[in-house]
PDB file of C-alpha atoms in Angstrom:
ATOM      1  CA  GLU A   1    -151.877  51.523   4.919  1.00  0.00           C
ATOM      2  CA  ASN A   2    -155.762  50.576   5.718  1.00  0.00           C
ATOM      3  CA  ASN A   3    -157.082  53.776   4.287  1.00  0.00           C
ATOM      4  CA  ILE A   4    -158.604  55.032   7.927  1.00  0.00           C
ATOM      5  CA  ILE A   5    -159.750  58.561   8.506  1.00  0.00           C
ATOM      6  CA  ALA A   6    -159.253  58.654  12.274  1.00  0.00           C
ATOM      7  CA  LEU A   7    -158.278  61.103  14.695  1.00  0.00           C
ATOM      8  CA  ASN A   8    -155.634  60.118  17.424  1.00  0.00           C
ATOM      9  CA  ASP A   9    -155.652  60.514  20.776  1.00  0.00           C
ATOM     10  CA  GLN A  10    -152.810  59.087  23.172  1.00  0.00           C
ATOM     11  CA  GLY A  11    -152.354  56.211  20.223  1.00  0.00           C
ATOM     12  CA  VAL A  12    -155.888  55.140  19.983  1.00  0.00           C
ATOM     13  CA  TYR A  13    -157.497  56.250  16.764  1.00  0.00           C
ATOM     14  CA  TYR A  14    -160.964  57.205  16.704  1.00  0.00           C
ATOM     15  CA  GLU A  15    -163.639  58.141  14.121  1.00  0.00           C
ATOM     16  CA  ILE A  16    -167.307  59.586  15.056  1.00  0.00           C
ATOM     17  CA  VAL A  17    -169.694  58.532  12.648  1.00  0.00           C
ATOM     18  CA  GLU A  18    -172.821  59.938  14.460  1.00  0.00           C
ATOM     19  CA  GLU A  19    -171.886  63.126  17.029  1.00  0.00           C
ATOM     20  CA  GLY A  20    -174.636  62.354  19.834  1.00  0.00           C
ATOM     21  CA  THR A  21    -176.663  64.807  21.798  1.00  0.00           C
ATOM     22  CA  GLY A  22    -175.718  66.971  24.646  1.00  0.00           C
ATOM     23  CA  SER A  23    -172.734  68.546  25.834  1.00  0.00           C
ATOM     24  CA  GLU A  24    -171.463  66.248  28.548  1.00  0.00           C
ATOM     25  CA  TYR A  25    -169.121  63.093  27.772  1.00  0.00           C
ATOM     26  CA  PRO A  26    -168.532  60.407  29.926  1.00  0.00           C
ATOM     27  CA  THR A  27    -165.525  60.180  32.645  1.00  0.00           C
ATOM     28  CA  LEU A  28    -163.646  57.123  33.975  1.00  0.00           C
ATOM     29  CA  ASN A  29    -165.980  57.102  36.837  1.00  0.00           C
ATOM     30  CA  SER A  30    -168.991  56.889  34.791  1.00  0.00           C
ATOM     31  CA  LEU A  31    -171.417  53.838  34.270  1.00  0.00           C
ATOM     32  CA  VAL A  32    -171.511  53.357  30.633  1.00  0.00           C
ATOM     33  CA  SER A  33    -174.328  51.687  28.374  1.00  0.00           C
ATOM     34  CA  MET A  34    -172.906  50.673  25.178  1.00  0.00           C
ATOM     35  CA  ALA A  35    -173.717  48.576  22.075  1.00  0.00           C
ATOM     36  CA  TYR A  36    -170.683  47.281  20.270  1.00  0.00           C
ATOM     37  CA  SER A  37    -169.005  44.709  18.057  1.00  0.00           C
ATOM     38  CA  GLY A  38    -165.157  43.958  18.231  1.00  0.00           C
ATOM     39  CA  LYS A  39    -162.980  42.693  15.301  1.00  0.00           C
ATOM     40  CA  VAL A  40    -159.239  41.964  15.195  1.00  0.00           C
ATOM     41  CA  MET A  41    -157.663  43.936  12.146  1.00  0.00           C
ATOM     42  CA  ASN A  42    -156.292  41.912   9.876  1.00  0.00           C
ATOM     43  CA  GLY A  43    -157.975  38.885  10.934  1.00  0.00           C
ATOM     44  CA  ASN A  44    -160.803  36.788   9.127  1.00  0.00           C
ATOM     45  CA  GLY A  45    -163.222  39.604   9.824  1.00  0.00           C
ATOM     46  CA  SER A  46    -165.428  37.872  12.397  1.00  0.00           C
ATOM     47  CA  ILE A  47    -166.724  39.531  15.544  1.00  0.00           C
ATOM     48  CA  PHE A  48    -165.026  38.153  18.680  1.00  0.00           C
ATOM     49  CA  ASP A  49    -167.617  40.070  21.085  1.00  0.00           C
ATOM     50  CA  SER A  50    -170.481  42.148  20.939  1.00  0.00           C
ATOM     51  CA  ALA A  51    -173.487  43.915  22.788  1.00  0.00           C
ATOM     52  CA  THR A  52    -176.605  45.092  21.277  1.00  0.00           C
ATOM     53  CA  ALA A  53    -178.829  47.851  22.299  1.00  0.00           C
ATOM     54  CA  THR A  54    -181.365  45.586  23.934  1.00  0.00           C
ATOM     55  CA  ASN A  55    -178.558  43.948  25.717  1.00  0.00           C
ATOM     56  CA  PRO A  56    -176.017  46.388  26.379  1.00  0.00           C
ATOM     57  CA  LEU A  57    -172.755  46.200  28.179  1.00  0.00           C
ATOM     58  CA  LYS A  58    -172.915  48.212  31.467  1.00  0.00           C
ATOM     59  CA  ARG A  59    -169.945  48.905  33.210  1.00  0.00           C
ATOM     60  CA  GLN A  60    -167.924  51.414  34.818  1.00  0.00           C
ATOM     61  CA  LEU A  61    -165.521  52.904  32.139  1.00  0.00           C
ATOM     62  CA  PHE A  62    -162.470  52.199  34.459  1.00  0.00           C
ATOM     63  CA  ASP A  63    -163.024  48.808  34.387  1.00  0.00           C
ATOM     64  CA  LEU A  64    -162.795  48.474  30.895  1.00  0.00           C
ATOM     65  CA  ILE A  65    -159.719  47.959  28.432  1.00  0.00           C
ATOM     66  CA  LEU A  66    -157.099  50.902  28.043  1.00  0.00           C
ATOM     67  CA  GLY A  67    -158.320  51.646  24.583  1.00  0.00           C
ATOM     68  CA  TRP A  68    -161.909  52.140  25.777  1.00  0.00           C
ATOM     69  CA  ARG A  69    -160.747  54.346  28.672  1.00  0.00           C
ATOM     70  CA  VAL A  70    -159.099  56.399  26.298  1.00  0.00           C
ATOM     71  CA  GLY A  71    -161.567  56.237  22.982  1.00  0.00           C
ATOM     72  CA  ILE A  72    -165.298  56.388  24.758  1.00  0.00           C
ATOM     73  CA  PRO A  73    -164.893  59.526  26.488  1.00  0.00           C
ATOM     74  CA  LYS A  74    -164.828  61.119  22.994  1.00  0.00           C
ATOM     75  CA  PHE A  75    -168.500  60.210  22.594  1.00  0.00           C
ATOM     76  CA  LYS A  76    -171.487  62.080  23.759  1.00  0.00           C
ATOM     77  CA  LYS A  77    -174.629  59.940  24.614  1.00  0.00           C
ATOM     78  CA  GLY A  78    -176.108  58.352  21.675  1.00  0.00           C
ATOM     79  CA  GLY A  79    -172.869  58.940  19.518  1.00  0.00           C
ATOM     80  CA  LYS A  80    -171.727  56.048  17.410  1.00  0.00           C
ATOM     81  CA  GLY A  81    -167.977  55.746  15.639  1.00  0.00           C
ATOM     82  CA  THR A  82    -165.122  53.425  15.352  1.00  0.00           C
ATOM     83  CA  LEU A  83    -162.129  52.757  17.809  1.00  0.00           C
ATOM     84  CA  TYR A  84    -158.832  51.529  16.373  1.00  0.00           C
ATOM     85  CA  ILE A  85    -157.289  50.083  19.385  1.00  0.00           C
ATOM     86  CA  PRO A  86    -153.169  49.055  19.402  1.00  0.00           C
ATOM     87  CA  SER A  87    -152.505  45.979  21.290  1.00  0.00           C
ATOM     88  CA  GLY A  88    -150.951  47.653  24.098  1.00  0.00           C
ATOM     89  CA  TYR A  89    -154.105  49.215  24.855  1.00  0.00           C
ATOM     90  CA  GLY A  90    -156.019  46.302  24.266  1.00  0.00           C
ATOM     91  CA  TYR A  91    -154.914  42.612  25.465  1.00  0.00           C
ATOM     92  CA  GLY A  92    -151.138  43.135  24.671  1.00  0.00           C
ATOM     93  CA  VAL A  93    -148.832  40.435  23.686  1.00  0.00           C
ATOM     94  CA  PHE A  94    -150.765  37.866  25.250  1.00  0.00           C
ATOM     95  CA  GLY A  95    -153.997  38.524  23.843  1.00  0.00           C
ATOM     96  CA  SER A  96    -157.215  36.814  24.853  1.00  0.00           C
ATOM     97  CA  GLY A  97    -158.404  33.166  24.412  1.00  0.00           C
ATOM     98  CA  ASN A  98    -158.608  31.639  21.046  1.00  0.00           C
ATOM     99  CA  ALA A  99    -160.352  34.665  19.606  1.00  0.00           C
ATOM    100  CA  ILE A 100    -157.565  37.475  19.908  1.00  0.00           C
ATOM    101  CA  PRO A 101    -153.990  36.565  19.265  1.00  0.00           C
ATOM    102  CA  GLY A 102    -151.154  38.266  21.061  1.00  0.00           C
ATOM    103  CA  ASN A 103    -150.130  42.014  19.436  1.00  0.00           C
ATOM    104  CA  SER A 104    -153.498  42.178  17.760  1.00  0.00           C
ATOM    105  CA  ILE A 105    -154.891  45.781  16.886  1.00  0.00           C
ATOM    106  CA  LEU A 106    -158.646  45.812  17.615  1.00  0.00           C
ATOM    107  CA  ILE A 107    -161.562  47.489  15.897  1.00  0.00           C
ATOM    108  CA  PHE A 108    -164.728  48.149  17.917  1.00  0.00           C
ATOM    109  CA  ASP A 109    -167.750  49.736  16.033  1.00  0.00           C
ATOM    110  CA  VAL A 110    -169.450  51.347  19.325  1.00  0.00           C
ATOM    111  CA  GLU A 111    -172.780  53.334  20.050  1.00  0.00           C
ATOM    112  CA  LEU A 112    -172.560  55.064  23.291  1.00  0.00           C
ATOM    113  CA  LEU A 113    -176.491  54.624  24.496  1.00  0.00           C
ATOM    114  CA  ASP A 114    -176.270  56.072  28.036  1.00  0.00           C
ATOM    115  CA  PHE A 115    -174.007  56.803  30.793  1.00  0.00           C
ATOM    116  CA  THR A 116    -174.159  58.751  34.356  1.00  0.00           C
ATOM    117  CA  ASN A 117    -171.542  60.330  36.070  1.00  0.00           C
TER     118      ASN A 117
END
């Protein structure tokens, strides 16, 4: 319906735009450093959250939403792409604040800057 060409893993769709380098992928126990922007599909197109390469998100992957725990391990260091996360893998029926209504499909443009296992 939205002309998205992406792969599916456990209900999370992902599209790798830049492969990244190396042969390793992050695991749930990895400390990831990421630049990203997040939007609600079928929303008004505004970004509800973001981080940049100069001010990245740095967290343990297991601390992030389920959609990221499924999708981020598809990226190598330096990899870029998009995650399409159904509501059950994001913020569910309740959403998050005013920016993310309940049952929202989320779109994240991500760049995996670095990670340590």
